[in-house]
Structure formats: C-alpha cells, structure tokens
PDB file of C-alpha atoms in Angstrom:
ATOM      1  CA  UNK A   1     -16.412  -6.557   2.531  1.00 54.00           C
ATOM      2  CA  UNK A   2     -18.837  -8.807   4.139  1.00 59.00           C
ATOM      3  CA  UNK A   3     -18.920 -12.670   3.594  1.00 80.00           C
ATOM      4  CA  UNK A   4     -21.875 -12.801   1.062  1.00 84.00           C
ATOM      5  CA  UNK A   5     -20.322  -9.985  -0.724  1.00 84.00           C
ATOM      6  CA  UNK A   6     -16.795 -11.821  -0.916  1.00 85.00           C
ATOM      7  CA  UNK A   7     -18.616 -14.934  -2.171  1.00 89.00           C
ATOM      8  CA  UNK A   8     -20.449 -12.852  -4.965  1.00 91.00           C
ATOM      9  CA  UNK A   9     -17.356 -11.194  -5.817  1.00 90.00           C
ATOM     10  CA  UNK A  10     -15.437 -14.514  -5.896  1.00 92.00           C
ATOM     11  CA  UNK A  11     -18.176 -16.120  -8.298  1.00 93.00           C
ATOM     12  CA  UNK A  12     -18.323 -13.253 -10.642  1.00 92.00           C
ATOM     13  CA  UNK A  13     -14.393 -13.262 -10.830  1.00 92.00           C
ATOM     14  CA  UNK A  14     -14.565 -17.159 -11.595  1.00 94.00           C
ATOM     15  CA  UNK A  15     -17.071 -16.559 -14.415  1.00 93.00           C
ATOM     16  CA  UNK A  16     -15.138 -13.532 -16.000  1.00 92.00           C
ATOM     17  CA  UNK A  17     -11.672 -15.599 -16.124  1.00 91.00           C
ATOM     18  CA  UNK A  18     -13.887 -18.667 -17.409  1.00 92.00           C
ATOM     19  CA  UNK A  19     -15.291 -16.598 -20.115  1.00 91.00           C
ATOM     20  CA  UNK A  20     -11.648 -15.283 -20.876  1.00 90.00           C
ATOM     21  CA  UNK A  21      -9.949 -18.385 -21.248  1.00 90.00           C
ATOM     22  CA  UNK A  22     -10.116 -20.629 -24.395  1.00 88.00           C
ATOM     23  CA  UNK A  23     -10.258 -24.381 -24.786  1.00 89.00           C
ATOM     24  CA  UNK A  24      -6.872 -23.946 -26.876  1.00 87.00           C
ATOM     25  CA  UNK A  25      -5.411 -22.243 -23.900  1.00 87.00           C
ATOM     26  CA  UNK A  26      -6.319 -24.863 -21.556  1.00 87.00           C
ATOM     27  CA  UNK A  27      -5.124 -27.931 -23.799  1.00 87.00           C
ATOM     28  CA  UNK A  28      -8.772 -29.059 -24.578  1.00 84.00           C
ATOM     29  CA  UNK A  29      -9.922 -30.303 -27.845  1.00 79.00           C
ATOM     30  CA  UNK A  30     -12.491 -28.171 -29.707  1.00 73.00           C
ATOM     31  CA  UNK A  31     -15.186 -29.531 -32.080  1.00 69.00           C
ATOM     32  CA  UNK A  32     -17.045 -26.828 -34.113  1.00 67.00           C
ATOM     33  CA  UNK A  33     -18.294 -23.356 -32.931  1.00 73.00           C
ATOM     34  CA  UNK A  34     -19.352 -22.595 -29.619  1.00 76.00           C
ATOM     35  CA  UNK A  35     -22.398 -20.454 -28.681  1.00 76.00           C
ATOM     36  CA  UNK A  36     -20.409 -18.608 -25.794  1.00 75.00           C
ATOM     37  CA  UNK A  37     -16.925 -17.800 -25.385  1.00 79.00           C
ATOM     38  CA  UNK A  38     -14.306 -19.456 -22.891  1.00 88.00           C
ATOM     39  CA  UNK A  39     -14.522 -22.640 -21.124  1.00 91.00           C
ATOM     40  CA  UNK A  40     -17.797 -24.469 -19.848  1.00 90.00           C
ATOM     41  CA  UNK A  41     -18.118 -25.176 -16.178  1.00 93.00           C
ATOM     42  CA  UNK A  42     -17.624 -28.681 -16.634  1.00 93.00           C
ATOM     43  CA  UNK A  43     -14.496 -28.162 -18.200  1.00 92.00           C
ATOM     44  CA  UNK A  44     -13.307 -26.103 -15.481  1.00 93.00           C
ATOM     45  CA  UNK A  45     -14.227 -28.632 -12.980  1.00 93.00           C
ATOM     46  CA  UNK A  46     -12.627 -31.317 -14.895  1.00 92.00           C
ATOM     47  CA  UNK A  47      -9.337 -29.503 -15.220  1.00 92.00           C
ATOM     48  CA  UNK A  48      -9.356 -28.455 -11.304  1.00 91.00           C
ATOM     49  CA  UNK A  49     -10.404 -31.991 -10.332  1.00 91.00           C
ATOM     50  CA  UNK A  50     -13.664 -31.406  -8.657  1.00 91.00           C
ATOM     51  CA  UNK A  51     -17.290 -31.792  -9.375  1.00 93.00           C
ATOM     52  CA  UNK A  52     -19.489 -29.933 -11.908  1.00 94.00           C
ATOM     53  CA  UNK A  53     -22.236 -29.531  -9.131  1.00 94.00           C
ATOM     54  CA  UNK A  54     -19.648 -28.155  -6.676  1.00 94.00           C
ATOM     55  CA  UNK A  55     -18.255 -25.983  -9.141  1.00 94.00           C
ATOM     56  CA  UNK A  56     -21.517 -24.763 -10.249  1.00 94.00           C
ATOM     57  CA  UNK A  57     -22.498 -23.711  -6.666  1.00 94.00           C
ATOM     58  CA  UNK A  58     -19.045 -21.866  -6.559  1.00 94.00           C
ATOM     59  CA  UNK A  59     -19.964 -19.841  -9.351  1.00 93.00           C
ATOM     60  CA  UNK A  60     -23.449 -19.329  -7.736  1.00 94.00           C
ATOM     61  CA  UNK A  61     -22.063 -17.878  -4.717  1.00 91.00           C
ATOM     62  CA  UNK A  62     -23.406 -20.704  -2.466  1.00 92.00           C
ATOM     63  CA  UNK A  63     -21.971 -20.830   1.163  1.00 89.00           C
ATOM     64  CA  UNK A  64     -19.327 -23.371   0.622  1.00 88.00           C
ATOM     65  CA  UNK A  65     -15.644 -23.573   1.854  1.00 86.00           C
ATOM     66  CA  UNK A  66     -12.846 -23.727  -0.647  1.00 88.00           C
ATOM     67  CA  UNK A  67      -9.478 -25.155   0.252  1.00 88.00           C
ATOM     68  CA  UNK A  68      -6.270 -23.738  -0.502  1.00 88.00           C
ATOM     69  CA  UNK A  69      -5.643 -26.875  -2.867  1.00 89.00           C
ATOM     70  CA  UNK A  70      -8.690 -26.364  -4.730  1.00 92.00           C
ATOM     71  CA  UNK A  71      -8.030 -22.683  -5.236  1.00 93.00           C
ATOM     72  CA  UNK A  72      -4.542 -23.504  -6.400  1.00 91.00           C
ATOM     73  CA  UNK A  73      -5.944 -25.843  -8.983  1.00 91.00           C
ATOM     74  CA  UNK A  74      -8.633 -23.438  -9.948  1.00 94.00           C
ATOM     75  CA  UNK A  75      -5.996 -20.618 -10.702  1.00 92.00           C
ATOM     76  CA  UNK A  76      -4.184 -23.225 -12.899  1.00 92.00           C
ATOM     77  CA  UNK A  77      -7.267 -24.231 -14.790  1.00 92.00           C
ATOM     78  CA  UNK A  78      -8.185 -20.663 -15.405  1.00 93.00           C
ATOM     79  CA  UNK A  79      -4.556 -19.541 -16.477  1.00 92.00           C
ATOM     80  CA  UNK A  80      -4.307 -17.111 -13.645  1.00 90.00           C
ATOM     81  CA  UNK A  81      -1.243 -14.895 -13.431  1.00 86.00           C
ATOM     82  CA  UNK A  82       0.389 -14.147  -9.966  1.00 81.00           C
ATOM     83  CA  UNK A  83      -1.488 -11.259  -9.398  1.00 78.00           C
ATOM     84  CA  UNK A  84      -4.859 -12.878 -10.453  1.00 87.00           C
ATOM     85  CA  UNK A  85      -3.923 -15.845  -8.346  1.00 87.00           C
ATOM     86  CA  UNK A  86      -3.201 -13.720  -5.167  1.00 83.00           C
ATOM     87  CA  UNK A  87      -6.626 -12.011  -5.654  1.00 86.00           C
ATOM     88  CA  UNK A  88      -8.303 -15.280  -5.999  1.00 90.00           C
ATOM     89  CA  UNK A  89      -7.000 -16.573  -2.559  1.00 88.00           C
ATOM     90  CA  UNK A  90      -8.145 -13.366  -1.035  1.00 84.00           C
ATOM     91  CA  UNK A  91     -11.662 -13.457  -2.409  1.00 87.00           C
ATOM     92  CA  UNK A  92     -11.852 -16.843  -0.729  1.00 88.00           C
ATOM     93  CA  UNK A  93     -10.528 -15.360   2.608  1.00 84.00           C
ATOM     94  CA  UNK A  94      -7.185 -17.164   2.248  1.00 83.00           C
ATOM     95  CA  UNK A  95      -3.769 -15.536   2.786  1.00 77.00           C
ATOM     96  CA  UNK A  96      -2.128 -15.533  -1.004  1.00 75.00           C
ATOM     97  CA  UNK A  97       0.347 -18.388  -1.551  1.00 73.00           C
ATOM     98  CA  UNK A  98       3.909 -18.013  -0.580  1.00 58.00           C
ATOM     99  CA  UNK A  99       6.252 -16.788  -3.227  1.00 49.00           C
ATOM    100  CA  UNK A 100       4.021 -13.738  -4.117  1.00 46.00           C
ATOM    101  CA  UNK A 101       5.407 -11.544  -6.675  1.00 44.00           C
ATOM    102  CA  UNK A 102       8.436  -9.772  -5.311  1.00 47.00           C
ATOM    103  CA  UNK A 103      11.160  -7.995  -7.366  1.00 47.00           C
ATOM    104  CA  UNK A 104      14.727  -8.970  -6.458  1.00 54.00           C
ATOM    105  CA  UNK A 105      16.072  -5.961  -8.412  1.00 70.00           C
ATOM    106  CA  UNK A 106      14.560  -2.632  -8.109  1.00 85.00           C
ATOM    107  CA  UNK A 107      13.281  -0.587 -11.148  1.00 87.00           C
ATOM    108  CA  UNK A 108      15.731   2.172 -11.980  1.00 90.00           C
ATOM    109  CA  UNK A 109      12.836   4.503 -11.268  1.00 92.00           C
ATOM    110  CA  UNK A 110      12.650   3.719  -7.511  1.00 92.00           C
ATOM    111  CA  UNK A 111      16.136   4.617  -7.464  1.00 91.00           C
ATOM    112  CA  UNK A 112      15.848   7.907  -9.178  1.00 94.00           C
ATOM    113  CA  UNK A 113      13.101   8.695  -6.805  1.00 95.00           C
ATOM    114  CA  UNK A 114      15.372   8.127  -4.097  1.00 95.00           C
ATOM    115  CA  UNK A 115      17.569  10.591  -5.719  1.00 94.00           C
ATOM    116  CA  UNK A 116      14.803  13.166  -5.897  1.00 94.00           C
ATOM    117  CA  UNK A 117      14.001  13.010  -2.334  1.00 95.00           C
ATOM    118  CA  UNK A 118      17.616  14.193  -1.159  1.00 94.00           C
ATOM    119  CA  UNK A 119      18.401  15.530   1.236  1.00 94.00           C
ATOM    120  CA  UNK A 120      15.518  13.963   3.082  1.00 95.00           C
ATOM    121  CA  UNK A 121      16.731  10.665   4.308  1.00 96.00           C
ATOM    122  CA  UNK A 122      14.849   7.884   2.255  1.00 97.00           C
ATOM    123  CA  UNK A 123      15.208   4.128   1.738  1.00 97.00           C
ATOM    124  CA  UNK A 124      13.146   1.183   0.406  1.00 96.00           C
ATOM    125  CA  UNK A 125      12.591  -2.114   2.530  1.00 94.00           C
ATOM    126  CA  UNK A 126      11.129  -5.298   1.889  1.00 90.00           C
ATOM    127  CA  UNK A 127       8.699  -7.270   4.221  1.00 88.00           C
ATOM    128  CA  UNK A 128      11.969  -8.170   6.320  1.00 90.00           C
ATOM    129  CA  UNK A 129      12.751  -4.812   6.662  1.00 94.00           C
ATOM    130  CA  UNK A 130      15.916  -5.336   4.481  1.00 94.00           C
ATOM    131  CA  UNK A 131      17.126  -1.873   3.126  1.00 95.00           C
ATOM    132  CA  UNK A 132      17.347  -2.540  -0.588  1.00 94.00           C
ATOM    133  CA  UNK A 133      18.386   1.078  -1.865  1.00 95.00           C
ATOM    134  CA  UNK A 134      18.866   4.257  -0.103  1.00 96.00           C
ATOM    135  CA  UNK A 135      19.820   7.971  -0.968  1.00 95.00           C
ATOM    136  CA  UNK A 136      22.567  10.175   0.392  1.00 94.00           C
ATOM    137  CA  UNK A 137      20.543  11.920   3.066  1.00 94.00           C
ATOM    138  CA  UNK A 138      19.872   8.467   4.560  1.00 95.00           C
ATOM    139  CA  UNK A 139      23.799   7.680   4.336  1.00 94.00           C
ATOM    140  CA  UNK A 140      24.081  10.952   6.700  1.00 92.00           C
ATOM    141  CA  UNK A 141      21.604   9.591   8.864  1.00 90.00           C
ATOM    142  CA  UNK A 142      22.643   5.925   9.400  1.00 90.00           C
ATOM    143  CA  UNK A 143      26.151   5.868   8.158  1.00 90.00           C
ATOM    144  CA  UNK A 144      27.731   3.982   5.298  1.00 91.00           C
ATOM    145  CA  UNK A 145      25.174   1.155   4.555  1.00 93.00           C
ATOM    146  CA  UNK A 146      27.146  -0.172   1.692  1.00 92.00           C
ATOM    147  CA  UNK A 147      29.872  -1.339   3.887  1.00 92.00           C
ATOM    148  CA  UNK A 148      27.480  -3.461   5.899  1.00 90.00           C
ATOM    149  CA  UNK A 149      27.190  -6.950   4.875  1.00 89.00           C
ATOM    150  CA  UNK A 150      23.783  -7.401   2.862  1.00 88.00           C
ATOM    151  CA  UNK A 151      22.463  -9.561   5.781  1.00 86.00           C
ATOM    152  CA  UNK A 152      22.961  -6.945   8.198  1.00 91.00           C
ATOM    153  CA  UNK A 153      21.695  -4.097   5.915  1.00 94.00           C
ATOM    154  CA  UNK A 154      18.300  -4.222   7.707  1.00 95.00           C
ATOM    155  CA  UNK A 155      16.031  -1.921  10.034  1.00 96.00           C
ATOM    156  CA  UNK A 156      15.719  -4.441  12.796  1.00 97.00           C
ATOM    157  CA  UNK A 157      19.390  -5.352  12.678  1.00 96.00           C
ATOM    158  CA  UNK A 158      20.342  -1.592  12.806  1.00 96.00           C
ATOM    159  CA  UNK A 159      17.760  -0.944  15.749  1.00 96.00           C
ATOM    160  CA  UNK A 160      19.065  -3.798  17.921  1.00 97.00           C
ATOM    161  CA  UNK A 161      22.703  -4.244  17.114  1.00 95.00           C
ATOM    162  CA  UNK A 162      24.200  -0.815  15.938  1.00 94.00           C
ATOM    163  CA  UNK A 163      25.236   0.986  19.080  1.00 94.00           C
ATOM    164  CA  UNK A 164      25.489   4.436  16.981  1.00 93.00           C
ATOM    165  CA  UNK A 165      21.768   3.971  16.230  1.00 93.00           C
ATOM    166  CA  UNK A 166      20.718   3.376  19.675  1.00 94.00           C
ATOM    167  CA  UNK A 167      22.668   6.013  20.911  1.00 94.00           C
ATOM    168  CA  UNK A 168      21.074   8.960  18.710  1.00 93.00           C
ATOM    169  CA  UNK A 169      17.592   7.517  19.344  1.00 92.00           C
ATOM    170  CA  UNK A 170      16.028   9.978  21.811  1.00 89.00           C
ATOM    171  CA  UNK A 171      13.627   7.158  23.629  1.00 91.00           C
ATOM    172  CA  UNK A 172      15.102   3.778  21.933  1.00 95.00           C
ATOM    173  CA  UNK A 173      12.927   1.761  24.198  1.00 96.00           C
ATOM    174  CA  UNK A 174       9.804   3.157  22.767  1.00 94.00           C
ATOM    175  CA  UNK A 175      11.079   3.374  19.226  1.00 93.00           C
ATOM    176  CA  UNK A 176      12.271  -0.191  19.211  1.00 96.00           C
ATOM    177  CA  UNK A 177       9.129  -1.571  20.596  1.00 95.00           C
ATOM    178  CA  UNK A 178       7.198   0.483  17.933  1.00 93.00           C
ATOM    179  CA  UNK A 179       9.484  -0.842  15.205  1.00 94.00           C
ATOM    180  CA  UNK A 180       8.918  -4.723  16.330  1.00 95.00           C
ATOM    181  CA  UNK A 181       5.039  -4.020  16.548  1.00 92.00           C
ATOM    182  CA  UNK A 182       5.192  -2.616  12.834  1.00 91.00           C
ATOM    183  CA  UNK A 183       7.337  -5.411  11.719  1.00 93.00           C
ATOM    184  CA  UNK A 184       4.937  -7.987  13.290  1.00 89.00           C
ATOM    185  CA  UNK A 185       2.002  -6.243  11.774  1.00 87.00           C
ATOM    186  CA  UNK A 186       3.422  -5.754   8.252  1.00 83.00           C
ATOM    187  CA  UNK A 187       4.603  -9.204   8.079  1.00 81.00           C
ATOM    188  CA  UNK A 188       0.776 -10.465   8.551  1.00 73.00           C
ATOM    189  CA  UNK A 189       0.158 -13.785   7.250  1.00 62.00           C
ATOM    190  CA  UNK A 190       3.613 -13.992   6.005  1.00 71.00           C
ATOM    191  CA  UNK A 191       5.147 -14.272   9.750  1.00 78.00           C
ATOM    192  CA  UNK A 192       5.659 -17.936   9.274  1.00 74.00           C
ATOM    193  CA  UNK A 193       7.581 -17.683   6.148  1.00 76.00           C
ATOM    194  CA  UNK A 194      10.926 -19.312   6.471  1.00 78.00           C
ATOM    195  CA  UNK A 195      12.842 -16.163   5.490  1.00 83.00           C
ATOM    196  CA  UNK A 196      10.913 -14.408   8.218  1.00 87.00           C
ATOM    197  CA  UNK A 197      11.224 -16.894  10.976  1.00 87.00           C
ATOM    198  CA  UNK A 198      14.992 -17.336  10.335  1.00 88.00           C
ATOM    199  CA  UNK A 199      15.633 -13.565  10.701  1.00 92.00           C
ATOM    200  CA  UNK A 200      13.748 -13.372  13.908  1.00 93.00           C
ATOM    201  CA  UNK A 201      15.517 -16.497  15.348  1.00 92.00           C
ATOM    202  CA  UNK A 202      18.895 -14.804  14.450  1.00 93.00           C
ATOM    203  CA  UNK A 203      18.001 -11.564  15.802  1.00 95.00           C
ATOM    204  CA  UNK A 204      16.583 -13.219  18.925  1.00 95.00           C
ATOM    205  CA  UNK A 205      20.098 -14.937  19.638  1.00 94.00           C
ATOM    206  CA  UNK A 206      21.974 -11.578  18.854  1.00 95.00           C
ATOM    207  CA  UNK A 207      19.962  -9.466  20.833  1.00 96.00           C
ATOM    208  CA  UNK A 208      18.255 -10.080  24.218  1.00 96.00           C
ATOM    209  CA  UNK A 209      16.084  -6.731  23.875  1.00 97.00           C
ATOM    210  CA  UNK A 210      14.834  -8.100  20.448  1.00 97.00           C
ATOM    211  CA  UNK A 211      13.856 -11.348  22.021  1.00 96.00           C
ATOM    212  CA  UNK A 212      12.133  -9.660  24.931  1.00 96.00           C
ATOM    213  CA  UNK A 213      10.143  -7.245  22.837  1.00 95.00           C
ATOM    214  CA  UNK A 214       9.439  -9.846  20.151  1.00 94.00           C
ATOM    215  CA  UNK A 215       7.653 -12.136  22.894  1.00 92.00           C
ATOM    216  CA  UNK A 216       4.986  -9.503  23.832  1.00 91.00           C
ATOM    217  CA  UNK A 217       3.558 -10.163  20.259  1.00 88.00           C
ATOM    218  CA  UNK A 218       2.459  -6.370  19.844  1.00 90.00           C
ATOM    219  CA  UNK A 219       0.875  -5.071  16.888  1.00 88.00           C
ATOM    220  CA  UNK A 220       0.885  -1.440  15.792  1.00 87.00           C
ATOM    221  CA  UNK A 221      -0.692   0.589  12.715  1.00 84.00           C
ATOM    222  CA  UNK A 222       1.675   2.890  11.122  1.00 84.00           C
ATOM    223  CA  UNK A 223       0.930   6.569  11.974  1.00 85.00           C
ATOM    224  CA  UNK A 224       2.879   9.274  10.397  1.00 86.00           C
ATOM    225  CA  UNK A 225       4.716  11.473  13.146  1.00 86.00           C
ATOM    226  CA  UNK A 226       7.859  13.492  14.112  1.00 90.00           C
ATOM    227  CA  UNK A 227      10.846  11.600  15.302  1.00 89.00           C
ATOM    228  CA  UNK A 228      13.660  13.499  17.442  1.00 90.00           C
ATOM    229  CA  UNK A 229      17.072  12.293  17.360  1.00 92.00           C
ATOM    230  CA  UNK A 230      20.574  13.230  18.521  1.00 93.00           C
ATOM    231  CA  UNK A 231      22.900  13.193  15.627  1.00 91.00           C
ATOM    232  CA  UNK A 232      26.744  13.031  16.245  1.00 89.00           C
ATOM    233  CA  UNK A 233      26.992  15.427  13.546  1.00 87.00           C
ATOM    234  CA  UNK A 234      24.040  17.604  13.513  1.00 88.00           C
ATOM    235  CA  UNK A 235      22.811  17.662  17.248  1.00 90.00           C
ATOM    236  CA  UNK A 236      19.010  17.410  17.808  1.00 91.00           C
ATOM    237  CA  UNK A 237      17.183  16.947  14.723  1.00 90.00           C
ATOM    238  CA  UNK A 238      13.312  16.610  14.423  1.00 90.00           C
ATOM    239  CA  UNK A 239      12.075  14.760  11.375  1.00 92.00           C
ATOM    240  CA  UNK A 240       8.717  13.828  10.351  1.00 93.00           C
ATOM    241  CA  UNK A 241       8.642  10.220   9.707  1.00 91.00           C
ATOM    242  CA  UNK A 242       6.583   8.636   6.745  1.00 93.00           C
ATOM    243  CA  UNK A 243       6.009   5.312   5.112  1.00 92.00           C
ATOM    244  CA  UNK A 244       4.416   4.387   1.468  1.00 92.00           C
ATOM    245  CA  UNK A 245       3.765   0.924   0.088  1.00 88.00           C
ATOM    246  CA  UNK A 246       4.692   0.459  -3.503  1.00 84.00           C
ATOM    247  CA  UNK A 247       1.884  -0.373  -5.605  1.00 80.00           C
ATOM    248  CA  UNK A 248       1.759  -4.118  -7.114  1.00 74.00           C
ATOM    249  CA  UNK A 249       5.202  -4.770  -5.095  1.00 81.00           C
ATOM    250  CA  UNK A 250       6.087  -6.052  -1.307  1.00 82.00           C
ATOM    251  CA  UNK A 251       8.273  -3.258  -1.034  1.00 90.00           C
ATOM    252  CA  UNK A 252       7.789   0.200   1.186  1.00 92.00           C
ATOM    253  CA  UNK A 253       9.366   3.571   0.801  1.00 95.00           C
ATOM    254  CA  UNK A 254      10.402   5.084   4.065  1.00 95.00           C
ATOM    255  CA  UNK A 255      11.433   8.720   4.437  1.00 96.00           C
ATOM    256  CA  UNK A 256      12.218  11.352   6.998  1.00 95.00           C
ATOM    257  CA  UNK A 257      10.989  14.594   5.850  1.00 94.00           C
ATOM    258  CA  UNK A 258      13.035  17.816   6.567  1.00 92.00           C
ATOM    259  CA  UNK A 259      11.058  21.194   7.219  1.00 90.00           C
ATOM    260  CA  UNK A 260      11.653  23.035   3.821  1.00 91.00           C
ATOM    261  CA  UNK A 261      13.754  26.055   4.218  1.00 90.00           C
ATOM    262  CA  UNK A 262      14.909  25.076   7.860  1.00 89.00           C
ATOM    263  CA  UNK A 263      18.142  25.120   9.318  1.00 89.00           C
ATOM    264  CA  UNK A 264      18.264  21.305   9.472  1.00 88.00           C
ATOM    265  CA  UNK A 265      17.810  21.081   6.005  1.00 90.00           C
ATOM    266  CA  UNK A 266      20.360  23.587   4.958  1.00 90.00           C
ATOM    267  CA  UNK A 267      22.914  21.456   7.410  1.00 89.00           C
ATOM    268  CA  UNK A 268      21.816  18.039   5.411  1.00 91.00           C
ATOM    269  CA  UNK A 269      22.582  20.287   2.038  1.00 90.00           C
ATOM    270  CA  UNK A 270      25.868  21.142   3.371  1.00 88.00           C
ATOM    271  CA  UNK A 271      26.997  17.707   4.327  1.00 87.00           C
ATOM    272  CA  UNK A 272      25.809  15.545   1.033  1.00 83.00           C
ATOM    273  CA  UNK A 273      26.528  16.648  -2.466  1.00 68.00           C
ATOM    274  CA  UNK A 274      23.469  16.212  -4.668  1.00 54.00           C
ATOM    275  CA  UNK A 275      23.898  15.676  -8.425  1.00 50.00           C
ATOM    276  CA  UNK A 276      23.555  18.987 -10.672  1.00 50.00           C
ATOM    277  CA  UNK A 277      23.930  21.249  -7.679  1.00 52.00           C
TER     278      UNK A 277
END
C-alpha cells in the first residue's frame, strides 16, 4: 500500500468509526435530534485533545504526521477495540502498541487440531518461540517436554542448550542460524519488548553460540522445506517442515509432516498411541 493510499484508508477508517460512535457511548450530552448518526468532527477532536482543523485535515487524508500518543487518544475517543486499535496504528505506519491481544490460554480447538495432526510432530508457539502445546508426535521427536520447566520449553532453548536436540540435527550450525534469523524476523517491531529482550539476554549468557549468531543480526523469511534428522530411536528421518500463523492471534502452528504411507510414518505410528486407534 502506497503512502497516499494509506492516508486515504486511514481517513476512511476514522470516518467510519466516528459515524458508528454515539455521543452517549462517548459520554457526551445530547440536545435534540442529529441530522447524521455518530459523533461530529469537533467532538472527536475535543475528546482526543487535538484541534478541529488538524482532525479535519486527518479525515481529508492530508499529508500530516500522527504521533503514537495522538493515535492512542483517537482510539480511545472512538471506542476502538484492541483489533481496531492495532489496525489504526498500522494505517498510520506505526507498530501496534505493546500489549496487543495475546491469549494466555489456548482454545481447546487448537489442542484438538494438534491431536488430529498426530502422528505428524506438531506444536504451537508464541512470539518468544515458547512451546505452548504439542502432540504425541512432537514428544517422540523432542522428548518429554512436560518434564521441562515452563521457561525452558522453548524452541531457542532446545536448539542451543539441549545436547540431544543438537546431536540429532544433521547440520546444526545452519539450522541454528536459520532459527535465530527466523526469530528476529518474526519478532519484528516487538524485538525491544521486555519479554523478548529478557529471553535474548538469558540465552546469550547460557550459550556462546546463540550470542555469536544473534550478533549477526540476520533476518530470513520462512520457506517450507524438508529437514533431515538423525533420531536416536528412528535413525535418519526426513520430514517436511511447515509453519502457519494463527488468525487474529500471535501464535504459530509448526509441524513436521511425514510422507503418507511411508516407513517413517509407520515407525511414528508404532511408537505413539493415538486415541481411538
């Protein structure tokens, strides 16, 4: 989206939300009937603490810069929810405010999906790469994740501090560098969030390899591909590696896909117990 297009979209979004917001919802007194629904421009300007001229220019898609503070004030004045607030910030070419919606508890449907993906190893991570839920196939691949402390149930911690994971990774240096680059890319503007900087500091102290790779500041787009591992129980195993972002959430589904009808799928099925089979 070009800058002029973004300004027009921002202007139209503000007008649509102003028309939707009633004076009663905004805590304003009303006198008689109004010719048009919603708030007037001057009312939004007053609620947001800006001049009526400036706000009018904003709704006219004029070339003006909007600060994060004013965006927050406009979002409050217009009664925007968290999703709308994040959308407003993006239209103004600003990263959404910290504390964007993030579900601590996973919906049961997510866990059901992981069950249906068995025997394909699959798990769900948040922006810190914490592993929030996983299936039986994942346990066969990575071991008993439930036995790990919650703070260490993390893809980066497993990659850099779990000897068994390092030993079964065919080209550990390349895979580790890619994991770090993907993490930096996915963190994006949240890279300075306290929960991310804290994780980076802990990992850098615990692993010189992580500290070295992190200093490279490399970025990488995710590309689905095959990964070959040397599994202690299954031997050499080649799996297709995919990631899918969860809609309207900050979670990511990660799965290693077994070739249907293959010997490796048969081996996974033999070693895990799937409900109903």
